C-alpha cells in the first residue's frame, strides 16, 4: 500500500488570496481553474502565475461546479436553490435551469455536483441550513438529472456534501458533513442506479476545524476528501493513507494541469496548488475533447 509521500510532491503554493470562502474548483483544459467565493456570490477564473479574474457576480451562492460532456459549465446555486447550465463559450451570458424542483417540491440548497460519462448529473441537496418552514424536500438526498432532462432520487442522507466517482464509475462516493462524519460508497449498476450502499470511511476526528466536504479521485482510485485538519487521502479499500496539511483548511480540491498532476485547493481565504505523483481521474469532457 502506498504512503502519502508516494502520492504528493512538495508543499502547497498559494496562487491568490483575499477571498471570503472559496469553493467549487474546476480545471479547464485551456489551462486555467474556475472557483467561487460562495459567501460573496462571485465566480472566478485563475491562471497559475496571475491574479484571479472575476467573471460573474450575484451567483446566488454558487458552489459546486462541473462540466457536462459538451464542456458546458454546470453549477449548484445554493442560495437560488437550483442547478444551472452555462454555455461552453465562456461568456456566461445566459443559463438554463437544469433542476429546481423534485416531484413539484423546491430544492433545498444544492451543494456539489459531478457528471457521469453518459451525461447524467448527480448532485447533493442538503436541507439542514434551510429553515424548517421553508424546507419542502426532507430528508436531504442525492439526486440525478438524466440526459433527457428527467430526474431521479438516488439516496437519502443526513447532510450530503461532496461527490466523486470511482475511475470505473461503479461507485459514487458521498461525503456526509453533519453530524456523523462519514464517506458513504454507493454501488451503482451499469445504468447508474443504486444497488447498495455502505460506509467507506470514518472521518470523525478530535480536530475541530474542517468537515468532510469536497472530494476527487486519482487514476489509481485513491480518494482525496477535504476534512478535519486538511485533506484526507484514502486507498481504494478505505484505508486512510494520511492528511495533506495546507496553510488554510480547504473545502474542496480539483486535479488539473496538462498532466492532471496539479491539485488545486480552494481553502477559505486563498487558493493553493500542490503537485501530485499520480494524475487525477479526467473529467468525461476532457476525454471527449481530446479525440
Short mmCIF file of C-alpha atoms in Angstrom, two decimals:
data_model
loop_
_atom_site.label_atom_id
_atom_site.label_comp_id
_atom_site.label_asym_id
_atom_site.label_seq_id
_atom_site.Cartn_x
_atom_site.Cartn_y
_atom_site.Cartn_z
CA UNK A 1 0.00 0.00 0.00
CA UNK A 2 1.42 3.43 -0.89
CA UNK A 3 2.15 6.12 1.65
CA UNK A 4 1.15 9.76 1.35
CA UNK A 5 4.68 10.59 0.20
CA UNK A 6 4.17 8.25 -2.75
CA UNK A 7 1.25 10.40 -3.92
CA UNK A 8 2.26 14.03 -3.35
CA UNK A 9 5.38 16.01 -4.25
CA UNK A 10 6.46 19.07 -2.27
CA UNK A 11 4.49 21.72 -0.43
CA UNK A 12 1.42 23.77 -1.30
CA UNK A 13 1.94 27.06 -3.13
CA UNK A 14 -0.52 29.93 -2.72
CA UNK A 15 -1.84 31.35 -6.01
CA UNK A 16 -4.05 34.16 -4.70
CA UNK A 17 -5.76 35.34 -1.53
CA UNK A 18 -8.20 37.94 -0.18
CA UNK A 19 -11.42 35.96 -0.61
CA UNK A 20 -14.09 35.11 1.97
CA UNK A 21 -14.76 31.37 1.43
CA UNK A 22 -13.53 29.70 -1.73
CA UNK A 23 -15.16 26.59 -3.19
CA UNK A 24 -16.20 24.95 -6.47
CA UNK A 25 -12.74 24.24 -8.01
CA UNK A 26 -12.71 23.05 -11.60
CA UNK A 27 -9.90 22.73 -14.13
CA UNK A 28 -10.43 23.85 -17.71
CA UNK A 29 -8.14 22.17 -20.27
CA UNK A 30 -7.34 25.57 -21.77
CA UNK A 31 -5.04 25.96 -18.77
CA UNK A 32 -6.96 27.70 -16.02
CA UNK A 33 -9.10 26.94 -12.98
CA UNK A 34 -12.59 28.08 -12.13
CA UNK A 35 -13.55 28.63 -8.49
CA UNK A 36 -16.16 30.51 -6.49
CA UNK A 37 -16.32 32.71 -3.43
CA UNK A 38 -19.53 31.24 -2.03
CA UNK A 39 -20.28 33.86 0.58
CA UNK A 40 -19.66 36.73 -1.81
CA UNK A 41 -21.60 35.05 -4.67
CA UNK A 42 -18.69 35.56 -7.07
CA UNK A 43 -17.25 33.32 -9.76
CA UNK A 44 -13.56 33.49 -10.75
CA UNK A 45 -11.02 32.19 -13.21
CA UNK A 46 -7.32 31.94 -12.40
CA UNK A 47 -4.23 31.01 -14.40
CA UNK A 48 -1.14 29.98 -12.45
CA UNK A 49 1.12 33.00 -12.01
CA UNK A 50 -1.72 35.51 -12.48
CA UNK A 51 -4.29 37.15 -10.22
CA UNK A 52 -7.81 35.76 -10.20
CA UNK A 53 -10.20 37.29 -12.74
CA UNK A 54 -13.79 37.95 -11.67
CA UNK A 55 -16.17 36.51 -14.29
CA UNK A 56 -19.59 36.72 -12.62
CA UNK A 57 -21.27 38.31 -9.64
CA UNK A 58 -24.61 37.58 -7.97
CA UNK A 59 -24.29 33.84 -8.48
CA UNK A 60 -26.90 33.01 -5.85
CA UNK A 61 -24.23 31.48 -3.60
CA UNK A 62 -22.88 29.39 -6.44
CA UNK A 63 -20.97 26.41 -5.08
CA UNK A 64 -20.06 23.07 -6.68
CA UNK A 65 -19.19 23.05 -10.40
CA UNK A 66 -18.56 20.52 -13.14
CA UNK A 67 -18.73 20.25 -16.93
CA UNK A 68 -21.18 18.25 -18.97
CA UNK A 69 -19.81 16.09 -21.83
CA UNK A 70 -20.09 19.08 -24.19
CA UNK A 71 -17.98 21.35 -21.97
CA UNK A 72 -20.89 23.41 -20.65
CA UNK A 73 -20.46 24.53 -17.07
CA UNK A 74 -22.90 23.13 -14.51
CA UNK A 75 -23.20 24.84 -11.15
CA UNK A 76 -25.09 24.32 -7.91
CA UNK A 77 -26.65 27.62 -6.81
CA UNK A 78 -27.36 27.09 -3.14
CA UNK A 79 -28.99 30.46 -2.47
CA UNK A 80 -31.11 30.23 -5.61
CA UNK A 81 -31.96 26.59 -4.77
CA UNK A 82 -31.30 25.28 -8.26
CA UNK A 83 -28.79 23.63 -10.61
CA UNK A 84 -27.92 25.59 -13.75
CA UNK A 85 -26.02 25.03 -17.01
CA UNK A 86 -23.97 27.69 -18.80
CA UNK A 87 -22.72 27.83 -22.43
CA UNK A 88 -19.33 26.37 -23.27
CA UNK A 89 -18.12 29.60 -24.94
CA UNK A 90 -17.13 31.10 -21.58
CA UNK A 91 -19.24 34.23 -21.89
CA UNK A 92 -21.75 33.28 -19.16
CA UNK A 93 -24.32 35.47 -20.85
CA UNK A 94 -27.25 33.16 -20.11
CA UNK A 95 -28.08 29.90 -18.38
CA UNK A 96 -30.59 27.08 -18.35
CA UNK A 97 -32.15 25.76 -15.17
CA UNK A 98 -31.50 22.02 -15.17
CA UNK A 99 -33.43 21.39 -11.98
CA UNK A 100 -35.04 23.44 -9.22
CA UNK A 101 -37.76 21.04 -8.06
CA UNK A 102 -38.29 17.35 -7.47
CA UNK A 103 -41.85 15.99 -7.60
CA UNK A 104 -43.04 19.60 -7.60
CA UNK A 105 -41.18 20.46 -4.39
CA UNK A 106 -38.47 23.10 -4.34
CA UNK A 107 -34.87 22.02 -3.85
CA UNK A 108 -33.14 22.96 -0.61
CA UNK A 109 -29.51 24.05 -1.13
CA UNK A 110 -27.79 22.19 -3.99
CA UNK A 111 -24.18 21.89 -2.92
CA UNK A 112 -21.87 19.73 -5.03
CA UNK A 113 -22.19 18.13 -8.45
CA UNK A 114 -20.47 15.52 -10.63
CA UNK A 115 -21.03 14.38 -14.20
CA UNK A 116 -21.02 10.76 -15.34
CA UNK A 117 -19.69 9.83 -18.77
CA UNK A 118 -23.22 9.08 -20.01
CA UNK A 119 -24.11 12.74 -19.43
CA UNK A 120 -26.17 12.28 -16.28
CA UNK A 121 -25.52 14.71 -13.44
CA UNK A 122 -25.56 13.77 -9.75
CA UNK A 123 -25.81 16.45 -7.07
CA UNK A 124 -26.23 16.76 -3.32
CA UNK A 125 -29.20 18.61 -1.81
CA UNK A 126 -28.64 19.17 1.94
CA UNK A 127 -31.50 20.79 3.78
CA UNK A 128 -30.33 21.43 7.34
CA UNK A 129 -29.47 25.07 6.59
CA UNK A 130 -32.97 25.76 5.25
CA UNK A 131 -35.44 26.95 7.93
CA UNK A 132 -37.85 24.13 8.68
CA UNK A 133 -40.83 26.16 7.48
CA UNK A 134 -39.19 26.69 4.07
CA UNK A 135 -37.93 23.14 3.64
CA UNK A 136 -40.02 21.33 1.03
CA UNK A 137 -37.83 18.26 0.49
CA UNK A 138 -36.98 16.29 3.59
CA UNK A 139 -34.78 14.39 4.23
CA UNK A 140 -31.69 15.60 2.41
CA UNK A 141 -30.65 13.49 -0.55
CA UNK A 142 -28.59 12.92 -3.67
CA UNK A 143 -30.44 13.40 -6.95
CA UNK A 144 -29.69 12.60 -10.56
CA UNK A 145 -30.51 14.64 -13.67
CA UNK A 146 -30.74 12.38 -16.72
CA UNK A 147 -29.50 13.43 -20.19
CA UNK A 148 -33.13 13.79 -21.34
CA UNK A 149 -33.85 16.26 -18.51
CA UNK A 150 -35.80 13.89 -16.29
CA UNK A 151 -34.63 13.41 -12.72
CA UNK A 152 -34.38 10.68 -10.13
CA UNK A 153 -33.89 10.33 -6.40
CA UNK A 154 -30.70 8.36 -5.64
CA UNK A 155 -30.40 8.09 -1.84
CA UNK A 156 -31.24 9.92 1.38
CA UNK A 157 -28.58 11.36 3.68
CA UNK A 158 -28.36 13.47 6.80
CA UNK A 159 -26.19 16.19 5.22
CA UNK A 160 -24.74 15.11 1.85
CA UNK A 161 -21.92 17.31 0.61
CA UNK A 162 -19.05 16.36 -1.72
CA UNK A 163 -19.33 13.79 -4.51
CA UNK A 164 -16.88 11.75 -6.59
CA UNK A 165 -16.95 8.71 -8.86
CA UNK A 166 -14.52 5.82 -8.77
CA UNK A 167 -12.49 5.55 -12.01
CA UNK A 168 -14.88 2.91 -13.40
CA UNK A 169 -17.96 4.94 -12.31
CA UNK A 170 -19.38 1.94 -10.46
CA UNK A 171 -19.03 3.64 -7.06
CA UNK A 172 -20.40 7.06 -6.13
CA UNK A 173 -18.71 8.46 -3.03
CA UNK A 174 -20.76 10.84 -0.87
CA UNK A 175 -19.32 12.89 2.00
CA UNK A 176 -21.73 13.26 4.92
CA UNK A 177 -20.79 16.50 6.66
CA UNK A 178 -23.01 16.59 9.74
CA UNK A 179 -23.36 15.19 12.30
CA UNK A 180 -21.86 11.75 11.64
CA UNK A 181 -18.72 12.43 9.59
CA UNK A 182 -18.55 9.55 7.14
CA UNK A 183 -17.85 8.94 3.49
CA UNK A 184 -20.51 6.67 2.04
CA UNK A 185 -19.99 4.46 -1.01
CA UNK A 186 -22.99 3.86 -3.26
CA UNK A 187 -22.53 0.88 -5.55
CA UNK A 188 -24.10 1.52 -8.94
CA UNK A 189 -25.25 -0.81 -11.69
CA UNK A 190 -24.30 -0.27 -15.34
CA UNK A 191 -27.23 2.13 -15.76
CA UNK A 192 -26.10 4.29 -12.84
CA UNK A 193 -28.78 3.18 -10.38
CA UNK A 194 -28.02 2.39 -6.74
CA UNK A 195 -27.57 -1.31 -5.95
CA UNK A 196 -26.46 -0.95 -2.33
CA UNK A 197 -24.66 1.46 -0.03
CA UNK A 198 -22.04 1.17 2.67
CA UNK A 199 -19.69 3.19 4.85
CA UNK A 200 -16.40 3.71 3.02
CA UNK A 201 -14.50 5.67 5.67
CA UNK A 202 -14.99 7.27 9.07
CA UNK A 203 -13.73 10.88 9.17
CA UNK A 204 -14.61 11.69 12.76
CA UNK A 205 -11.71 13.48 14.42
CA UNK A 206 -10.64 15.36 17.50
CA UNK A 207 -9.64 18.21 15.19
CA UNK A 208 -12.44 20.75 15.14
CA UNK A 209 -11.53 22.76 12.03
CA UNK A 210 -12.96 21.26 8.86
CA UNK A 211 -15.63 18.71 7.94
CA UNK A 212 -15.90 16.05 5.20
CA UNK A 213 -16.51 18.15 2.11
CA UNK A 214 -15.13 18.20 -1.43
CA UNK A 215 -13.74 15.01 -2.99
CA UNK A 216 -11.76 13.87 -6.01
CA UNK A 217 -10.29 10.54 -7.16
CA UNK A 218 -7.00 9.90 -8.91
CA UNK A 219 -6.45 7.42 -11.73
CA UNK A 220 -5.39 4.70 -9.30
CA UNK A 221 -8.60 5.06 -7.29
CA UNK A 222 -7.21 6.94 -4.29
CA UNK A 223 -9.87 9.20 -2.79
CA UNK A 224 -8.99 12.72 -1.63
CA UNK A 225 -11.51 14.36 0.72
CA UNK A 226 -11.14 17.70 2.47
CA UNK A 227 -11.94 17.38 6.15
CA UNK A 228 -10.79 17.99 9.72
CA UNK A 229 -7.26 19.38 9.70
CA UNK A 230 -6.69 19.15 5.95
CA UNK A 231 -7.24 16.81 3.01
CA UNK A 232 -7.63 13.14 3.95
CA UNK A 233 -6.35 10.57 1.46
CA UNK A 234 -7.71 7.03 1.30
CA UNK A 235 -6.75 3.88 -0.57
CA UNK A 236 -9.46 2.31 -2.75
CA UNK A 237 -10.32 -0.08 0.09
CA UNK A 238 -10.98 2.81 2.51
CA UNK A 239 -7.69 2.64 4.40
CA UNK A 240 -6.50 6.07 5.48
CA UNK A 241 -3.11 6.97 4.00
CA UNK A 242 -2.69 10.35 5.68
CA UNK A 243 -3.71 14.00 5.73
CA UNK A 244 -2.33 16.69 3.41
CA UNK A 245 -1.70 19.80 5.51
CA UNK A 246 -2.07 23.18 3.81
CA UNK A 247 -1.72 26.69 5.31
CA UNK A 248 -5.53 27.01 5.37
CA UNK A 249 -8.10 24.23 5.72
CA UNK A 250 -9.53 23.54 2.24
CA UNK A 251 -13.19 22.98 1.48
CA UNK A 252 -12.62 21.40 -1.92
CA UNK A 253 -10.00 20.40 -4.48
CA UNK A 254 -9.57 19.54 -8.15
CA UNK A 255 -6.87 17.89 -10.23
CA UNK A 256 -5.57 20.00 -13.09
CA UNK A 257 -2.69 20.99 -15.31
CA UNK A 258 -1.81 19.38 -18.66
CA UNK A 259 -0.84 16.15 -16.90
CA UNK A 260 -3.61 16.33 -14.25
CA UNK A 261 -0.90 16.12 -11.59
CA UNK A 262 -1.56 19.51 -10.00
CA UNK A 263 -4.01 19.58 -7.09
CA UNK A 264 -5.84 22.90 -6.84
CA UNK A 265 -7.23 23.64 -3.36
CA UNK A 266 -9.95 26.13 -2.51
CA UNK A 267 -9.03 26.97 1.08
CA UNK A 268 -11.01 29.61 2.92
CA UNK A 269 -9.44 32.98 2.01
CA UNK A 270 -6.99 31.63 -0.56
CA UNK A 271 -6.37 29.15 -3.36
CA UNK A 272 -3.33 26.85 -3.50
CA UNK A 273 -1.70 24.25 -5.73
CA UNK A 274 0.31 21.16 -4.88
CA UNK A 275 1.98 18.71 -7.21
CA UNK A 276 0.88 15.07 -7.16
CA UNK A 277 2.69 11.99 -8.42
CA UNK A 278 -0.46 10.23 -9.64
CA UNK A 279 -2.74 12.08 -12.08
CA UNK A 280 -6.34 12.79 -11.25
CA UNK A 281 -9.20 10.97 -12.92
CA UNK A 282 -10.05 13.02 -16.04
CA UNK A 283 -13.49 14.54 -16.47
CA UNK A 284 -15.50 12.85 -19.27
CA UNK A 285 -15.36 16.10 -21.27
CA UNK A 286 -11.56 16.11 -21.19
CA UNK A 287 -11.55 12.69 -22.83
CA UNK A 288 -14.14 13.66 -25.42
CA UNK A 289 -12.27 16.89 -26.21
CA UNK A 290 -9.01 15.02 -26.76
CA UNK A 291 -10.47 12.82 -29.51
#
